[in-house]
């Protein structure tokens, strides 16, 4: 575990403490293992909020953060699985309550078996509880029991918090703004992912399968330190490129088809999220070129709207204007530009948003509206910019357009005076893609 991460986590807990109302306590659960089938589990992934505040990598743990002197010198406590020789032979090493405080800079750690009694005692007397109700079923039930213990204590000998706040409001606002430490990890995740896309472009060939490209990508991630993808990799060739979350990835690559790859590595918990679309055989056909260039033009035009004070709505309006004008010029839409935009006719071909926050979660946390208004961009926010056009085989259009699905997705960080693209290493102009694939 990197000491830099642990220092960041300590700083984050301190900020949370300062932002909570006085005399408050927060409880944050870790993720649990999830059964895949008999006696086997899905690969473990830590809960993003818990990771953000603790850096502790194990399942079945709880983090407690207080800003009250009620708990003496204890401002952060961890409950974790106890050391257990037999369990560790079967399921893996555990850090244990003895080692955790020094390794993770918490004031104290307890074995998980003490959670009910321990939480009851910690919550006692705090006025406010910060907790993510509905996020993790077992913790909801545990918290109900803890609160009942406090409320039902004989002769009102214990005091339950009188207010419960949703911790997500405070915590996700913090997560929305990335520190230099976080941006440097995201830059590395982006770089690994860019190179993986380049490897897949080079490997593409008629007769290979979508899952060969998926394997090329995942191999590259792992060989460069990113053990897992940040989400299920999408490799959609031909009409499959029009299925937005296609993950079957098991069709043979056909001559004259495009292939859309949406793949990003997860590095130290942080996601990259890149899409590139390229011809299986390395050469775009004329209709593919026309639609591809339109998506690229829309993306490049929208980039100008990514700067402090601007909004996703402003950027999205720009992309929609370019896409709609182009669709009219190509004959995929007819009529007047304003009417088409007003009627949202482009939605037949571009049916998702322009982008989303990016961070520990691929669709990262953070509000998109503030007091009902579109959220303004500020330095340190990281997001995707991903216009697309999808003309499926069932669309009622000239057959030359059918089976063409295109998305171009990059990751950017808002800076003091604009934006920085984290993912510009993968080619995306028609000429650059064709050149790369020809060599
Ligand atoms: N990879 C999911 C997305 O682009 O939103
Ligand atoms: Mn994506
Ligand atoms: Mn995305």
Short mmCIF file of C-alpha atoms and ligand atoms in Angstrom, two decimals:
data_model
loop_
_atom_site.label_atom_id
_atom_site.label_comp_id
_atom_site.label_asym_id
_atom_site.label_seq_id
_atom_site.Cartn_x
_atom_site.Cartn_y
_atom_site.Cartn_z
CA UNK A 1 0.00 0.00 0.00
CA UNK A 2 1.54 3.30 -1.04
CA UNK A 3 2.24 5.68 1.80
CA UNK A 4 1.19 8.54 -0.49
CA UNK A 5 -2.29 7.02 -0.75
CA UNK A 6 -2.52 6.59 3.02
CA UNK A 7 -1.51 10.23 3.53
CA UNK A 8 -4.20 11.30 1.05
CA UNK A 9 -6.78 9.22 2.88
CA UNK A 10 -5.82 10.79 6.20
CA UNK A 11 -6.17 14.25 4.65
CA UNK A 12 -9.56 13.33 3.19
CA UNK A 13 -10.84 12.12 6.57
CA UNK A 14 -9.72 15.40 8.10
CA UNK A 15 -11.62 17.40 5.44
CA UNK A 16 -14.73 15.29 6.01
CA UNK A 17 -14.48 15.88 9.75
CA UNK A 18 -14.33 19.63 9.15
CA UNK A 19 -17.30 19.57 6.79
CA UNK A 20 -19.58 17.54 9.06
CA UNK A 21 -21.70 19.44 11.60
CA UNK A 22 -20.18 19.58 15.09
CA UNK A 23 -20.59 16.45 17.24
CA UNK A 24 -20.99 14.12 14.26
CA UNK A 25 -19.97 10.58 13.47
CA UNK A 26 -19.71 8.89 10.05
CA UNK A 27 -19.87 5.17 9.33
CA UNK A 28 -18.64 3.83 5.98
CA UNK A 29 -18.83 0.12 5.10
CA UNK A 30 -16.37 -1.77 2.88
CA UNK A 31 -17.61 -4.01 0.07
CA UNK A 32 -18.31 -7.71 0.62
CA UNK A 33 -17.24 -10.67 -1.45
CA UNK A 34 -19.95 -11.71 -3.93
CA UNK A 35 -20.61 -15.37 -4.77
CA UNK A 36 -20.09 -16.29 -8.41
CA UNK A 37 -21.12 -19.93 -8.07
CA UNK A 38 -20.61 -22.67 -5.48
CA UNK A 39 -17.57 -21.87 -3.33
CA UNK A 40 -16.22 -19.31 -5.79
CA UNK A 41 -16.48 -15.55 -5.77
CA UNK A 42 -16.29 -12.69 -8.24
CA UNK A 43 -12.98 -10.84 -8.11
CA UNK A 44 -13.15 -8.50 -5.13
CA UNK A 45 -13.39 -4.78 -5.70
CA UNK A 46 -13.32 -2.38 -2.77
CA UNK A 47 -16.21 0.04 -2.31
CA UNK A 48 -15.13 3.36 -3.82
CA UNK A 49 -16.18 5.55 -0.87
CA UNK A 50 -14.49 3.25 1.61
CA UNK A 51 -11.33 3.13 -0.50
CA UNK A 52 -11.32 6.91 -0.85
CA UNK A 53 -11.32 7.41 2.90
CA UNK A 54 -9.25 4.48 4.12
CA UNK A 55 -7.14 2.84 1.40
CA UNK A 56 -7.85 -0.39 3.33
CA UNK A 57 -8.04 -3.19 0.76
CA UNK A 58 -10.06 -5.91 2.52
CA UNK A 59 -13.73 -6.91 2.42
CA UNK A 60 -16.06 -6.89 5.44
CA UNK A 61 -14.69 -3.83 7.21
CA UNK A 62 -16.17 -0.60 8.58
CA UNK A 63 -14.59 2.82 8.92
CA UNK A 64 -15.81 5.21 11.63
CA UNK A 65 -14.94 8.92 11.61
CA UNK A 66 -15.85 11.33 14.40
CA UNK A 67 -15.28 15.04 14.93
CA UNK A 68 -16.30 14.94 18.58
CA UNK A 69 -14.12 14.61 21.69
CA UNK A 70 -16.69 12.05 22.89
CA UNK A 71 -14.46 9.20 21.78
CA UNK A 72 -11.39 10.51 23.57
CA UNK A 73 -8.36 10.39 21.28
CA UNK A 74 -10.17 8.29 18.70
CA UNK A 75 -11.20 10.24 15.61
CA UNK A 76 -11.01 7.36 13.17
CA UNK A 77 -11.56 3.69 13.89
CA UNK A 78 -11.60 0.60 11.74
CA UNK A 79 -13.41 -2.68 12.22
CA UNK A 80 -11.82 -5.47 10.16
CA UNK A 81 -11.62 -9.23 9.85
CA UNK A 82 -9.44 -10.68 12.59
CA UNK A 83 -6.26 -12.61 11.97
CA UNK A 84 -7.23 -16.29 11.57
CA UNK A 85 -4.71 -18.95 10.58
CA UNK A 86 -7.20 -21.34 9.01
CA UNK A 87 -9.22 -18.67 7.19
CA UNK A 88 -6.01 -17.16 5.85
CA UNK A 89 -4.88 -20.54 4.46
CA UNK A 90 -8.14 -20.77 2.50
CA UNK A 91 -9.06 -17.20 1.66
CA UNK A 92 -5.89 -15.16 1.82
CA UNK A 93 -3.86 -13.03 4.20
CA UNK A 94 -5.54 -10.52 6.47
CA UNK A 95 -4.07 -7.34 7.89
CA UNK A 96 -5.81 -7.70 11.25
CA UNK A 97 -6.76 -5.19 13.91
CA UNK A 98 -3.31 -5.10 15.46
CA UNK A 99 -1.40 -3.97 12.36
CA UNK A 100 -4.10 -1.75 10.81
CA UNK A 101 -3.67 1.45 12.87
CA UNK A 102 0.00 1.93 11.98
CA UNK A 103 -0.41 0.82 8.36
CA UNK A 104 -3.54 2.87 7.63
CA UNK A 105 -3.11 5.83 10.02
CA UNK A 106 -6.34 5.17 11.92
CA UNK A 107 -6.40 5.72 15.66
CA UNK A 108 -7.63 2.26 16.56
CA UNK A 109 -8.82 -0.96 14.94
CA UNK A 110 -11.12 -3.67 16.29
CA UNK A 111 -11.99 -7.17 15.11
CA UNK A 112 -15.20 -7.25 13.11
CA UNK A 113 -16.85 -9.49 15.72
CA UNK A 114 -17.07 -6.41 17.97
CA UNK A 115 -18.97 -4.31 15.43
CA UNK A 116 -22.40 -4.24 17.11
CA UNK A 117 -21.14 -3.40 20.58
CA UNK A 118 -18.39 -1.15 19.21
CA UNK A 119 -20.63 0.94 16.95
CA UNK A 120 -23.25 1.24 19.69
CA UNK A 121 -20.63 2.63 21.99
CA UNK A 122 -19.10 4.96 19.38
CA UNK A 123 -22.43 6.42 18.26
CA UNK A 124 -23.62 7.00 21.82
CA UNK A 125 -23.90 10.74 22.48
CA UNK A 126 -23.16 11.98 18.94
CA UNK A 127 -25.84 14.36 17.70
CA UNK A 128 -25.49 13.56 14.00
CA UNK A 129 -24.89 10.41 12.05
CA UNK A 130 -23.53 10.50 8.46
CA UNK A 131 -24.32 7.26 6.66
CA UNK A 132 -25.24 6.08 3.14
CA UNK A 133 -28.66 4.53 3.75
CA UNK A 134 -29.68 2.13 0.95
CA UNK A 135 -26.15 1.69 -0.41
CA UNK A 136 -25.28 -1.57 1.31
CA UNK A 137 -28.11 -3.73 2.68
CA UNK A 138 -26.23 -5.48 5.51
CA UNK A 139 -25.03 -2.13 6.88
CA UNK A 140 -28.56 -0.71 6.88
CA UNK A 141 -29.69 -3.64 9.03
CA UNK A 142 -26.66 -3.27 11.31
CA UNK A 143 -27.27 0.47 11.71
CA UNK A 144 -30.94 -0.12 12.56
CA UNK A 145 -29.84 -2.51 15.28
CA UNK A 146 -27.25 -0.08 16.64
CA UNK A 147 -29.76 2.78 16.72
CA UNK A 148 -32.37 0.52 18.38
CA UNK A 149 -29.79 -0.45 21.02
CA UNK A 150 -29.21 3.21 21.80
CA UNK A 151 -32.87 4.23 21.77
CA UNK A 152 -33.99 1.27 23.87
CA UNK A 153 -31.23 1.42 26.48
CA UNK A 154 -32.68 1.15 30.01
CA UNK A 155 -33.63 4.46 31.64
CA UNK A 156 -32.39 6.38 28.59
CA UNK A 157 -28.83 5.64 29.63
CA UNK A 158 -27.65 6.05 26.05
CA UNK A 159 -28.28 8.76 23.47
CA UNK A 160 -28.84 8.01 19.81
CA UNK A 161 -27.96 10.62 17.16
CA UNK A 162 -31.06 12.74 16.59
CA UNK A 163 -30.25 13.48 12.94
CA UNK A 164 -29.10 11.18 10.18
CA UNK A 165 -27.52 12.78 7.09
CA UNK A 166 -26.69 11.17 3.77
CA UNK A 167 -22.89 11.06 3.80
CA UNK A 168 -22.87 10.85 0.01
CA UNK A 169 -23.64 14.55 -0.32
CA UNK A 170 -20.43 15.57 1.44
CA UNK A 171 -18.25 12.73 0.28
CA UNK A 172 -19.17 12.77 -3.39
CA UNK A 173 -18.65 16.49 -3.55
CA UNK A 174 -15.11 15.83 -2.33
CA UNK A 175 -14.58 13.00 -4.82
CA UNK A 176 -15.70 15.19 -7.72
CA UNK A 177 -12.56 17.33 -7.40
CA UNK A 178 -9.41 15.36 -8.10
CA UNK A 179 -6.14 16.14 -6.33
CA UNK A 180 -2.80 16.21 -8.15
CA UNK A 181 -2.17 12.73 -6.71
CA UNK A 182 -5.41 11.42 -8.22
CA UNK A 183 -4.82 13.11 -11.57
CA UNK A 184 -1.36 11.59 -11.80
CA UNK A 185 -2.84 8.09 -11.31
CA UNK A 186 -5.59 8.83 -13.84
CA UNK A 187 -2.96 10.01 -16.30
CA UNK A 188 -1.19 6.65 -15.94
CA UNK A 189 -4.48 4.72 -16.27
CA UNK A 190 -5.17 6.74 -19.43
CA UNK A 191 -1.73 6.07 -20.87
CA UNK A 192 -1.97 2.30 -20.33
CA UNK A 193 -5.44 2.34 -21.88
CA UNK A 194 -4.30 4.38 -24.89
CA UNK A 195 -1.53 1.90 -25.62
CA UNK A 196 -3.98 -0.99 -25.25
CA UNK A 197 -6.26 0.58 -27.88
CA UNK A 198 -3.29 1.02 -30.20
CA UNK A 199 -2.36 -2.64 -29.70
CA UNK A 200 -5.93 -3.70 -30.58
CA UNK A 201 -5.94 -1.53 -33.73
CA UNK A 202 -2.72 -3.15 -34.83
CA UNK A 203 -4.01 -6.64 -34.09
CA UNK A 204 -7.30 -6.21 -35.95
CA UNK A 205 -7.74 -8.42 -39.00
CA UNK A 206 -10.63 -9.90 -40.96
CA UNK A 207 -11.46 -13.37 -39.60
CA UNK A 208 -10.29 -12.71 -36.06
CA UNK A 209 -12.93 -12.50 -33.35
CA UNK A 210 -14.11 -9.60 -31.23
CA UNK A 211 -12.85 -11.50 -28.17
CA UNK A 212 -9.34 -11.55 -29.64
CA UNK A 213 -9.33 -7.78 -29.54
CA UNK A 214 -10.75 -7.87 -26.01
CA UNK A 215 -7.95 -10.25 -24.99
CA UNK A 216 -5.33 -8.00 -26.61
CA UNK A 217 -6.62 -5.06 -24.57
CA UNK A 218 -6.76 -6.96 -21.26
CA UNK A 219 -3.33 -8.48 -21.85
CA UNK A 220 -1.90 -5.01 -22.37
CA UNK A 221 -3.61 -3.67 -19.22
CA UNK A 222 -2.20 -6.45 -17.05
CA UNK A 223 1.29 -6.36 -18.57
CA UNK A 224 1.45 -2.67 -17.69
CA UNK A 225 0.29 -2.90 -14.10
CA UNK A 226 -3.48 -2.59 -14.40
CA UNK A 227 -4.84 -5.96 -13.34
CA UNK A 228 -8.45 -5.28 -14.34
CA UNK A 229 -10.53 -3.24 -16.70
CA UNK A 230 -12.54 -0.47 -15.07
CA UNK A 231 -15.77 -1.84 -16.62
CA UNK A 232 -16.80 -4.61 -19.00
CA UNK A 233 -14.91 -4.08 -22.23
CA UNK A 234 -17.03 -3.44 -25.31
CA UNK A 235 -15.79 -4.76 -28.66
CA UNK A 236 -18.65 -4.36 -31.12
CA UNK A 237 -18.04 -4.93 -34.81
CA UNK A 238 -20.52 -3.99 -37.54
CA UNK A 239 -24.06 -3.69 -36.22
CA UNK A 240 -22.89 -4.70 -32.72
CA UNK A 241 -21.27 -1.27 -32.50
CA UNK A 242 -24.81 0.14 -32.33
CA UNK A 243 -25.53 -1.68 -29.05
CA UNK A 244 -24.34 0.85 -26.50
CA UNK A 245 -23.36 -1.60 -23.75
CA UNK A 246 -22.58 -4.62 -25.96
CA UNK A 247 -20.32 -7.00 -24.02
CA UNK A 248 -20.88 -10.38 -25.72
CA UNK A 249 -17.73 -9.75 -27.79
CA UNK A 250 -17.97 -13.04 -29.67
CA UNK A 251 -18.50 -12.26 -33.36
CA UNK A 252 -16.03 -12.82 -36.15
CA UNK A 253 -14.60 -9.57 -37.58
CA UNK A 254 -15.95 -9.06 -41.09
CA UNK A 255 -14.32 -7.26 -44.00
CA UNK A 256 -15.67 -3.71 -44.55
CA UNK A 257 -17.08 -3.43 -41.02
CA UNK A 258 -16.11 -0.94 -38.37
CA UNK A 259 -15.27 -2.11 -34.88
CA UNK A 260 -16.04 -0.01 -31.82
CA UNK A 261 -13.89 -0.63 -28.74
CA UNK A 262 -14.82 0.98 -25.43
CA UNK A 263 -12.22 -0.08 -22.89
CA UNK A 264 -10.38 1.46 -19.97
CA UNK A 265 -7.98 0.17 -17.37
CA UNK A 266 -8.51 0.48 -13.65
CA UNK A 267 -5.33 1.59 -11.91
CA UNK A 268 -5.17 1.90 -8.12
CA UNK A 269 -8.94 2.13 -8.18
CA UNK A 270 -9.15 4.88 -10.86
CA UNK A 271 -10.80 4.39 -14.22
CA UNK A 272 -9.90 5.35 -17.74
CA UNK A 273 -12.79 5.23 -20.24
CA UNK A 274 -11.78 5.40 -23.90
CA UNK A 275 -13.64 4.56 -27.09
CA UNK A 276 -12.16 4.32 -30.53
CA UNK A 277 -13.84 3.12 -33.70
CA UNK A 278 -11.82 1.87 -36.65
CA UNK A 279 -12.19 -0.30 -39.77
CA UNK A 280 -11.54 -4.01 -39.24
CA UNK A 281 -9.42 -4.07 -42.41
CA UNK A 282 -7.68 -0.75 -41.80
CA UNK A 283 -9.49 1.30 -44.51
CA UNK A 284 -12.68 3.33 -43.97
CA UNK A 285 -15.35 3.10 -46.71
CA UNK A 286 -16.82 6.40 -47.98
CA UNK A 287 -20.03 6.22 -45.86
CA UNK A 288 -17.99 5.21 -42.79
CA UNK A 289 -15.65 8.14 -43.41
CA UNK A 290 -18.53 10.59 -43.65
CA UNK A 291 -20.15 9.53 -40.38
CA UNK A 292 -16.83 9.13 -38.59
CA UNK A 293 -15.67 12.63 -39.54
CA UNK A 294 -18.97 14.02 -38.31
CA UNK A 295 -18.57 12.42 -34.87
CA UNK A 296 -15.00 13.67 -34.68
CA UNK A 297 -16.04 17.19 -35.71
CA UNK A 298 -18.71 17.16 -33.01
CA UNK A 299 -16.21 16.08 -30.38
CA UNK A 300 -13.62 18.67 -31.41
CA UNK A 301 -16.23 21.45 -31.51
CA UNK A 302 -17.53 20.53 -28.07
CA UNK A 303 -14.02 20.59 -26.56
CA UNK A 304 -14.06 24.40 -26.76
CA UNK A 305 -16.87 24.37 -24.19
CA UNK A 306 -14.86 22.50 -21.56
CA UNK A 307 -13.49 25.23 -19.31
CA UNK A 308 -14.25 26.70 -15.91
CA UNK A 309 -17.73 28.22 -15.80
CA UNK A 310 -19.04 26.19 -18.74
CA UNK A 311 -21.39 23.20 -18.40
CA UNK A 312 -22.09 19.77 -19.87
CA UNK A 313 -25.25 21.32 -21.32
CA UNK A 314 -23.24 23.95 -23.23
CA UNK A 315 -20.80 21.33 -24.53
CA UNK A 316 -23.59 18.95 -25.41
CA UNK A 317 -25.55 21.65 -27.28
CA UNK A 318 -22.44 22.33 -29.37
CA UNK A 319 -22.00 18.63 -30.23
CA UNK A 320 -25.69 18.25 -31.05
CA UNK A 321 -25.61 21.26 -33.36
CA UNK A 322 -22.66 19.84 -35.32
CA UNK A 323 -24.15 16.33 -35.47
CA UNK A 324 -27.59 17.56 -36.55
CA UNK A 325 -26.19 19.84 -39.25
CA UNK A 326 -24.08 16.97 -40.57
CA UNK A 327 -26.94 14.47 -40.49
CA UNK A 328 -29.04 16.89 -42.56
CA UNK A 329 -26.20 17.38 -45.06
CA UNK A 330 -25.76 13.62 -45.42
CA UNK A 331 -29.52 13.10 -45.89
CA UNK A 332 -30.05 11.11 -42.70
CA UNK A 333 -32.31 13.88 -41.42
CA UNK A 334 -34.34 16.29 -43.46
CA UNK A 335 -35.61 19.78 -42.85
CA UNK A 336 -34.44 22.76 -40.93
CA UNK A 337 -31.55 22.70 -38.40
CA UNK A 338 -33.42 24.46 -35.58
CA UNK A 339 -36.53 22.28 -35.96
CA UNK A 340 -34.47 19.11 -35.94
CA UNK A 341 -32.66 20.20 -32.79
CA UNK A 342 -35.92 21.30 -31.17
CA UNK A 343 -37.56 17.95 -32.00
CA UNK A 344 -34.41 16.10 -30.86
CA UNK A 345 -34.45 14.12 -34.12
CA UNK A 346 -30.73 13.39 -33.69
CA UNK A 347 -31.71 11.06 -30.83
CA UNK A 348 -32.47 8.28 -33.34
CA UNK A 349 -28.72 8.20 -33.99
CA UNK A 350 -27.16 9.74 -30.85
CA UNK A 351 -29.15 8.53 -27.89
CA UNK A 352 -26.80 9.00 -24.92
CA UNK A 353 -25.26 11.94 -23.12
CA UNK A 354 -22.05 13.66 -24.20
CA UNK A 355 -20.10 12.58 -21.14
CA UNK A 356 -19.93 11.89 -17.43
CA UNK A 357 -17.67 12.42 -14.42
CA UNK A 358 -14.78 9.98 -14.22
CA UNK A 359 -12.80 8.84 -11.19
CA UNK A 360 -12.86 5.88 -8.85
CA UNK A 361 -16.09 4.88 -10.58
CA UNK A 362 -16.28 4.93 -14.34
CA UNK A 363 -19.58 6.75 -14.04
CA UNK A 364 -18.22 8.71 -11.15
CA UNK A 365 -20.09 10.40 -8.34
CA UNK A 366 -20.89 14.10 -8.03
CA UNK A 367 -24.02 16.10 -8.75
CA UNK A 368 -24.71 17.26 -12.30
CA UNK A 369 -27.06 19.97 -11.03
CA UNK A 370 -26.65 22.47 -8.23
CA UNK A 371 -29.87 24.01 -6.88
CA UNK A 372 -31.61 22.93 -10.07
CA UNK A 373 -29.08 24.60 -12.39
CA UNK A 374 -26.49 22.88 -14.58
CA UNK A 375 -23.28 22.45 -12.67
CA UNK A 376 -20.44 24.69 -13.80
CA UNK A 377 -17.07 23.12 -14.52
CA UNK A 378 -14.22 23.88 -12.12
CA UNK A 379 -10.52 22.98 -12.22
CA UNK A 380 -9.82 19.44 -11.03
CA UNK A 381 -13.01 17.88 -12.40
CA UNK A 382 -12.35 14.90 -14.67
CA UNK A 383 -14.84 13.75 -17.28
CA UNK A 384 -15.39 11.94 -20.56
CA UNK A 385 -16.35 13.51 -23.88
CA UNK A 386 -18.00 10.85 -26.01
CA UNK A 387 -20.23 11.78 -28.92
CA UNK A 388 -21.43 8.96 -31.16
CA UNK A 389 -23.65 8.02 -34.08
CA UNK A 390 -25.34 4.65 -34.30
CA UNK A 391 -27.21 3.62 -37.45
CA UNK A 392 -28.43 0.08 -36.88
CA UNK A 393 -29.49 -2.46 -39.49
CA UNK A 394 -33.11 -1.76 -38.58
CA UNK A 395 -32.89 2.03 -39.16
CA UNK A 396 -35.09 3.32 -41.99
CA UNK A 397 -32.32 4.96 -43.99
CA UNK A 398 -30.33 4.44 -47.19
CA UNK A 399 -28.76 0.95 -46.80
CA UNK A 400 -25.25 2.38 -47.23
CA UNK A 401 -25.42 3.82 -43.69
CA UNK A 402 -26.69 0.68 -41.98
CA UNK A 403 -24.60 -1.24 -39.47
CA UNK A 404 -22.35 1.71 -38.69
CA UNK A 405 -21.85 2.43 -34.99
CA UNK A 406 -19.28 5.08 -34.06
CA UNK A 407 -18.21 6.56 -30.74
CA UNK A 408 -15.10 8.59 -29.99
CA UNK A 409 -14.46 8.95 -26.27
CA UNK A 410 -11.68 10.83 -24.53
CA UNK A 411 -10.97 11.73 -20.91
CA UNK A 412 -10.23 15.30 -19.95
CA UNK A 413 -9.43 17.28 -16.82
CA UNK A 414 -10.63 20.85 -16.39
CA UNK A 415 -7.72 23.24 -15.82
CA UNK A 416 -7.56 26.91 -14.76
CA UNK A 417 -8.05 28.10 -18.32
CA UNK A 418 -9.54 25.19 -20.25
CA UNK A 419 -8.93 21.47 -20.34
CA UNK A 420 -6.23 18.86 -20.78
CA UNK A 421 -6.89 15.68 -22.74
CA UNK A 422 -5.54 12.63 -20.91
CA UNK A 423 -6.14 10.22 -23.76
CA UNK A 424 -4.86 11.89 -26.91
CA UNK A 425 -2.19 9.25 -27.49
CA UNK A 426 -4.60 6.96 -29.37
CA UNK A 427 -5.05 8.15 -32.96
CA UNK A 428 -8.49 9.32 -33.90
CA UNK A 429 -8.29 11.14 -37.23
CA UNK A 430 -9.12 9.01 -40.25
CA UNK A 431 -5.63 9.49 -41.68
CA UNK A 432 -3.85 8.66 -38.42
CA UNK A 433 -5.91 5.51 -37.86
CA UNK A 434 -5.39 4.30 -41.44
CA UNK A 435 -1.65 5.02 -41.18
CA UNK A 436 -1.30 3.17 -37.91
CA UNK A 437 -3.18 0.15 -39.22
CA UNK A 438 -1.27 0.12 -42.53
CA UNK A 439 2.03 -0.17 -40.67
N1 LIG B 1 -17.79 2.76 -20.89
C1 LIG B 1 -19.02 3.28 -20.44
C2 LIG B 1 -19.21 4.65 -20.89
O1 LIG B 1 -18.57 5.08 -21.83
O2 LIG B 1 -19.94 5.39 -20.33
MN1 LIG B 2 -16.76 4.26 -22.45
MN1 LIG B 3 -17.93 6.87 -20.82
#
